[in-house]
PDB file of C-alpha atoms and ligand atoms in Angstrom:
ATOM      1  CA  MET F  75       7.534 -10.653  17.282  1.00 42.00           C
ATOM      2  CA  GLY F  76       4.520 -10.905  19.512  1.00 49.00           C
ATOM      3  CA  ILE F  77       1.153 -10.054  18.095  1.00 57.00           C
ATOM      4  CA  ILE F  78       0.596  -6.320  18.387  1.00 65.00           C
ATOM      5  CA  ASP F  79      -2.969  -5.164  18.369  1.00 71.00           C
ATOM      6  CA  GLY F  80      -2.510  -1.803  16.653  1.00 68.00           C
ATOM      7  CA  LEU F  81      -6.208  -0.993  16.930  1.00 73.00           C
ATOM      8  CA  LYS F  82      -6.270  -1.792  20.642  1.00 79.00           C
ATOM      9  CA  LEU F  83      -3.282   0.551  21.069  1.00 80.00           C
ATOM     10  CA  LEU F  84      -5.106   3.140  18.953  1.00 83.00           C
ATOM     11  CA  ARG F  85      -7.983   3.101  21.445  1.00 85.00           C
ATOM     12  CA  THR F  86      -5.615   3.989  24.313  1.00 86.00           C
ATOM     13  CA  ILE F  87      -4.382   7.165  22.601  1.00 88.00           C
ATOM     14  CA  LYS F  88      -5.512  10.437  24.151  1.00 88.00           C
ATOM     15  CA  ALA F  89      -3.766  12.991  21.889  1.00 89.00           C
ATOM     16  CA  GLY F  90      -2.410  13.457  18.373  1.00 91.00           C
ATOM     17  CA  LYS F  91       1.164  12.945  19.550  1.00 92.00           C
ATOM     18  CA  GLY F  92       0.151   9.459  20.672  1.00 92.00           C
ATOM     19  CA  LEU F  93      -0.967   8.627  17.129  1.00 91.00           C
ATOM     20  CA  ILE F  94       2.375   9.826  15.751  1.00 92.00           C
ATOM     21  CA  LYS F  95       4.202   7.752  18.378  1.00 92.00           C
ATOM     22  CA  LEU F  96       2.113   4.660  17.574  1.00 90.00           C
ATOM     23  CA  ASN F  97       2.843   5.031  13.847  1.00 91.00           C
ATOM     24  CA  ASN F  98       6.550   5.430  14.590  1.00 91.00           C
ATOM     25  CA  ASN F  99       6.582   2.397  16.868  1.00 90.00           C
ATOM     26  CA  LEU F 100       4.793   0.224  14.300  1.00 90.00           C
ATOM     27  CA  LYS F 101       7.328   1.368  11.673  1.00 90.00           C
ATOM     28  CA  LEU F 102      10.240   0.519  13.999  1.00 91.00           C
ATOM     29  CA  ILE F 103       8.755  -2.910  14.737  1.00 88.00           C
ATOM     30  CA  ARG F 104       8.315  -3.581  11.012  1.00 86.00           C
ATOM     31  CA  ARG F 105      11.939  -2.646  10.357  1.00 87.00           C
ATOM     32  CA  ARG F 106      13.214  -4.617  13.369  1.00 88.00           C
ATOM     33  CA  ASP F 107      11.399  -7.757  12.238  1.00 83.00           C
ATOM     34  CA  LYS F 108      12.442  -7.447   8.608  1.00 79.00           C
ATOM     35  CA  VAL F 109      13.715 -10.755   7.241  1.00 74.00           C
ATOM     36  CA  PRO F 110      16.427 -10.192   4.627  1.00 70.00           C
ATOM     37  CA  GLY F 111      17.368 -12.275   1.626  1.00 60.00           C
ATOM     38  CA  VAL F 112      14.199 -14.108   0.578  1.00 56.00           C
ATOM     39  CA  LYS F 113      14.765 -15.563  -2.879  1.00 58.00           C
ATOM     40  CA  ARG F 114      12.432 -14.146  -5.491  1.00 60.00           C
ATOM     41  CA  SER F 115      11.621 -15.477  -8.914  1.00 65.00           C
ATOM     42  CA  THR F 116       9.078 -14.756 -11.614  1.00 82.00           C
ATOM     43  CA  PHE F 117       5.785 -16.605 -11.807  1.00 85.00           C
ATOM     44  CA  THR F 118       4.946 -18.624 -14.878  1.00 89.00           C
ATOM     45  CA  LYS F 119       1.734 -17.848 -16.770  1.00 91.00           C
ATOM     46  CA  ARG F 120       0.134 -20.921 -15.126  1.00 92.00           C
ATOM     47  CA  GLN F 121       1.102 -19.709 -11.635  1.00 91.00           C
ATOM     48  CA  ARG F 122      -0.339 -16.262 -12.427  1.00 92.00           C
ATOM     49  CA  GLU F 123      -3.575 -17.915 -13.559  1.00 94.00           C
ATOM     50  CA  LEU F 124      -3.756 -19.834 -10.272  1.00 93.00           C
ATOM     51  CA  VAL F 125      -3.252 -16.652  -8.240  1.00 94.00           C
ATOM     52  CA  LEU F 126      -5.844 -14.764 -10.318  1.00 95.00           C
ATOM     53  CA  ALA F 127      -8.422 -17.569  -9.974  1.00 96.00           C
ATOM     54  CA  LYS F 128      -8.375 -17.179  -6.157  1.00 95.00           C
ATOM     55  CA  THR F 129     -10.521 -14.043  -6.375  1.00 96.00           C
ATOM     56  CA  ASN F 130     -12.221 -14.714  -9.702  1.00 97.00           C
ATOM     57  CA  SER F 131     -10.126 -11.929 -11.330  1.00 97.00           C
ATOM     58  CA  HIS F 132     -10.639  -9.195  -8.754  1.00 97.00           C
ATOM     59  CA  SER F 133      -8.223  -7.117  -6.692  1.00 96.00           C
ATOM     60  CA  HIS F 134      -8.372  -8.785  -3.275  1.00 95.00           C
ATOM     61  CA  ILE F 135      -8.181  -5.390  -1.549  1.00 93.00           C
ATOM     62  CA  CYS F 136     -10.576  -3.057  -3.423  1.00 94.00           C
ATOM     63  CA  GLY F 137     -12.511  -5.608  -5.491  1.00 96.00           C
ATOM     64  CA  ILE F 138     -11.950  -3.997  -8.901  1.00 97.00           C
ATOM     65  CA  GLN F 139     -11.738  -6.413 -11.848  1.00 97.00           C
ATOM     66  CA  VAL F 140      -8.174  -7.198 -12.964  1.00 96.00           C
ATOM     67  CA  THR F 141      -6.770  -9.035 -15.982  1.00 96.00           C
ATOM     68  CA  ILE F 142      -4.092 -11.711 -16.293  1.00 95.00           C
ATOM     69  CA  ASP F 143      -1.727  -9.199 -17.918  1.00 92.00           C
ATOM     70  CA  ALA F 144      -2.331  -6.261 -15.599  1.00 92.00           C
ATOM     71  CA  PHE F 145      -2.767  -7.664 -12.086  1.00 93.00           C
ATOM     72  CA  GLN F 146       0.020  -7.597  -9.517  1.00 92.00           C
ATOM     73  CA  ALA F 147       0.675 -10.548  -7.243  1.00 90.00           C
ATOM     74  CA  ASP F 148       0.353  -9.154  -3.728  1.00 88.00           C
ATOM     75  CA  HIS F 149       1.988 -10.945  -0.821  1.00 84.00           C
ATOM     76  CA  VAL F 150      -0.330 -12.144   1.895  1.00 82.00           C
ATOM     77  CA  LYS F 151       2.726 -12.208   4.140  1.00 76.00           C
ATOM     78  CA  SER F 152       5.430  -9.890   2.799  1.00 70.00           C
ATOM     79  CA  HIS F 153       8.973 -11.014   2.038  1.00 64.00           C
ATOM     80  CA  CYS F 154      10.122  -8.563   4.701  1.00 63.00           C
ATOM     81  CA  MET F 155       8.101 -10.517   7.268  1.00 64.00           C
ATOM     82  CA  GLY F 156       9.428 -13.866   6.063  1.00 66.00           C
ATOM     83  CA  GLY F 157       6.693 -14.656   3.538  1.00 65.00           C
ATOM     84  CA  GLU F 158       7.569 -17.245   0.924  1.00 67.00           C
ATOM     85  CA  HIS F 159       7.646 -16.825  -2.826  1.00 68.00           C
ATOM     86  CA  ALA F 160       4.941 -19.399  -3.451  1.00 74.00           C
ATOM     87  CA  GLU F 161       1.500 -19.158  -5.046  1.00 77.00           C
ATOM     88  CA  ASN F 162      -0.203 -19.743  -1.710  1.00 83.00           C
ATOM     89  CA  ASN F 163       1.386 -16.553  -0.358  1.00 87.00           C
ATOM     90  CA  TYR F 164      -0.089 -14.373  -3.120  1.00 92.00           C
ATOM     91  CA  LEU F 165      -3.408 -12.818  -4.006  1.00 93.00           C
ATOM     92  CA  PRO F 166      -4.242 -10.722  -7.064  1.00 95.00           C
ATOM     93  CA  SER F 167      -4.202  -6.972  -6.568  1.00 95.00           C
ATOM     94  CA  CYS F 168      -4.672  -3.958  -8.803  1.00 96.00           C
ATOM     95  CA  SER F 169      -1.589  -1.747  -9.114  1.00 93.00           C
ATOM     96  CA  THR F 170      -3.082   1.035  -6.979  1.00 93.00           C
ATOM     97  CA  CYS F 171      -3.769  -1.249  -4.009  1.00 93.00           C
ATOM     98  CA  ASN F 172      -0.424  -2.990  -4.365  1.00 91.00           C
ATOM     99  CA  ASN F 173       1.522   0.280  -4.566  1.00 90.00           C
ATOM    100  CA  TYR F 174      -0.311   1.864  -1.644  1.00 89.00           C
ATOM    101  CA  ARG F 175      -0.092  -1.214   0.551  1.00 85.00           C
ATOM    102  CA  TRP F 176       3.685  -1.009   0.039  1.00 80.00           C
ATOM    103  CA  HIS F 177       5.315  -3.158   2.731  1.00 82.00           C
ATOM    104  CA  TYR F 178       3.230  -1.873   5.613  1.00 89.00           C
ATOM    105  CA  SER F 179       2.456  -4.336   8.358  1.00 87.00           C
ATOM    106  CA  PRO F 180      -1.190  -5.394   8.845  1.00 87.00           C
ATOM    107  CA  GLU F 181      -1.379  -3.127  11.919  1.00 90.00           C
ATOM    108  CA  GLU F 182      -0.157  -0.151   9.912  1.00 92.00           C
ATOM    109  CA  ILE F 183      -2.624  -0.862   7.088  1.00 91.00           C
ATOM    110  CA  GLN F 184      -5.509  -0.925   9.564  1.00 92.00           C
ATOM    111  CA  ILE F 185      -4.487   2.529  10.800  1.00 93.00           C
ATOM    112  CA  VAL F 186      -4.034   3.778   7.199  1.00 94.00           C
ATOM    113  CA  LEU F 187      -7.596   2.611   6.379  1.00 93.00           C
ATOM    114  CA  LYS F 188      -9.030   4.274   9.475  1.00 95.00           C
ATOM    115  CA  LEU F 189      -7.160   7.510   8.702  1.00 95.00           C
ATOM    116  CA  GLY F 190      -8.291   7.372   5.066  1.00 96.00           C
ATOM    117  CA  VAL F 191     -11.973   6.884   5.888  1.00 97.00           C
ATOM    118  CA  TRP F 192     -11.760   9.622   8.539  1.00 97.00           C
ATOM    119  CA  ALA F 193     -10.071  11.999   6.050  1.00 97.00           C
ATOM    120  CA  LYS F 194     -12.708  11.300   3.385  1.00 97.00           C
ATOM    121  CA  THR F 195     -15.510  11.944   5.890  1.00 97.00           C
ATOM    122  CA  LYS F 196     -13.830  15.229   6.945  1.00 97.00           C
ATOM    123  CA  ILE F 197     -13.494  16.307   3.320  1.00 97.00           C
ATOM    124  CA  MET F 198     -17.192  15.602   2.729  1.00 97.00           C
ATOM    125  CA  ASN F 199     -18.581  17.039   5.968  1.00 97.00           C
ATOM    126  CA  ASP F 200     -16.250  19.696   7.364  1.00 96.00           C
ATOM    127  CA  PRO F 201     -16.467  22.887   5.277  1.00 93.00           C
ATOM    128  CA  ASP F 202     -13.228  24.381   6.680  1.00 95.00           C
ATOM    129  CA  LEU F 203     -10.762  21.622   7.516  1.00 96.00           C
ATOM    130  CA  GLY F 204     -12.304  19.408   4.810  1.00 96.00           C
ATOM    131  CA  LEU F 205     -11.660  21.955   2.048  1.00 96.00           C
ATOM    132  CA  THR F 206      -8.118  22.574   3.326  1.00 96.00           C
ATOM    133  CA  MET F 207      -7.428  18.831   3.303  1.00 97.00           C
ATOM    134  CA  ALA F 208      -8.968  18.454  -0.184  1.00 96.00           C
ATOM    135  CA  ASN F 209      -6.831  21.314  -1.508  1.00 96.00           C
ATOM    136  CA  GLU F 210      -3.647  19.865   0.042  1.00 96.00           C
ATOM    137  CA  PHE F 211      -4.395  16.414  -1.346  1.00 95.00           C
ATOM    138  CA  VAL F 212      -5.099  17.705  -4.890  1.00 96.00           C
ATOM    139  CA  LYS F 213      -1.943  19.856  -4.733  1.00 96.00           C
ATOM    140  CA  TYR F 214       0.061  16.796  -3.691  1.00 95.00           C
ATOM    141  CA  LYS F 215      -1.426  14.606  -6.459  1.00 92.00           C
ATOM    142  CA  MET F 216      -0.796  17.321  -9.077  1.00 94.00           C
ATOM    143  CA  GLY F 217       2.839  17.449  -7.920  1.00 92.00           C
ATOM    144  CA  VAL F 218       3.128  13.679  -8.310  1.00 88.00           C
ATOM    145  CA  ARG F 219       1.689  13.858 -11.854  1.00 89.00           C
ATOM    146  CA  ARG F 220       3.992  16.766 -12.757  1.00 91.00           C
ATOM    147  CA  ARG F 221       7.075  14.891 -11.520  1.00 90.00           C
ATOM    148  CA  ARG F 222       6.015  11.722 -13.350  1.00 87.00           C
ATOM    149  CA  LYS F 223       5.478  13.687 -16.580  1.00 89.00           C
ATOM    150  CA  ALA F 224       8.880  15.391 -16.169  1.00 89.00           C
ATOM    151  CA  ARG F 225      10.516  11.985 -15.793  1.00 87.00           C
ATOM    152  CA  GLN F 226       8.805  10.761 -18.978  1.00 85.00           C
ATOM    153  CA  VAL F 227       9.956  13.859 -20.879  1.00 82.00           C
ATOM    154  CA  ASN F 228      13.518  13.360 -19.635  1.00 79.00           C
ATOM    155  CA  LYS F 229      13.360   9.740 -20.722  1.00 77.00           C
ATOM    156  CA  SER F 230      12.093  10.608 -24.225  1.00 75.00           C
ATOM    157  CA  ASN F 231      14.873  13.215 -24.535  1.00 73.00           C
ATOM    158  CA  ILE F 232      17.374  10.445 -23.867  1.00 70.00           C
ATOM    159  CA  ASP F 233      15.638   8.221 -26.413  1.00 66.00           C
ATOM    160  CA  ILE F 234      16.099  10.744 -29.247  1.00 64.00           C
ATOM    161  CA  LEU F 235      19.748  11.523 -28.423  1.00 58.00           C
TER     162      LEU F 235
HETATM  163 ZN1   ZN H 733      -7.363  -2.769  -5.808  1.00 90.60          ZN
END
């Protein structure tokens, strides 16, 4: 895959449909370039310590402090893109950053960050659209929590059977 400058492409977009098309294209490229079958194994405690020491116990994305037991080893280059399972391909991440980064390509993450900062600014500064967006987001997050809770209840029902 050639290097795609997602942000350069973003600057050429003249309408919302262009943004949707760019996101779709970046997704298709990520899927096209997916490398299957990279062998995974678990890190030893020593390997986890080495990964954690790289950022002095902070999530490399958001900067929050993480512990040896709770941090997640985040790929610098994902398995999907041919990244190796080796300490030098990992940085410590908190679970939120690791879960949200998912297996997006760097170009997609840059767009996600730009969209996120734009959305936050809208929520803070636009009394109409901002409130609508805030309401939709809270509704979505409440739905996620409700579904998670329902799963836990279902699980505990199984446990007592
Ligand atoms: Zn983080």
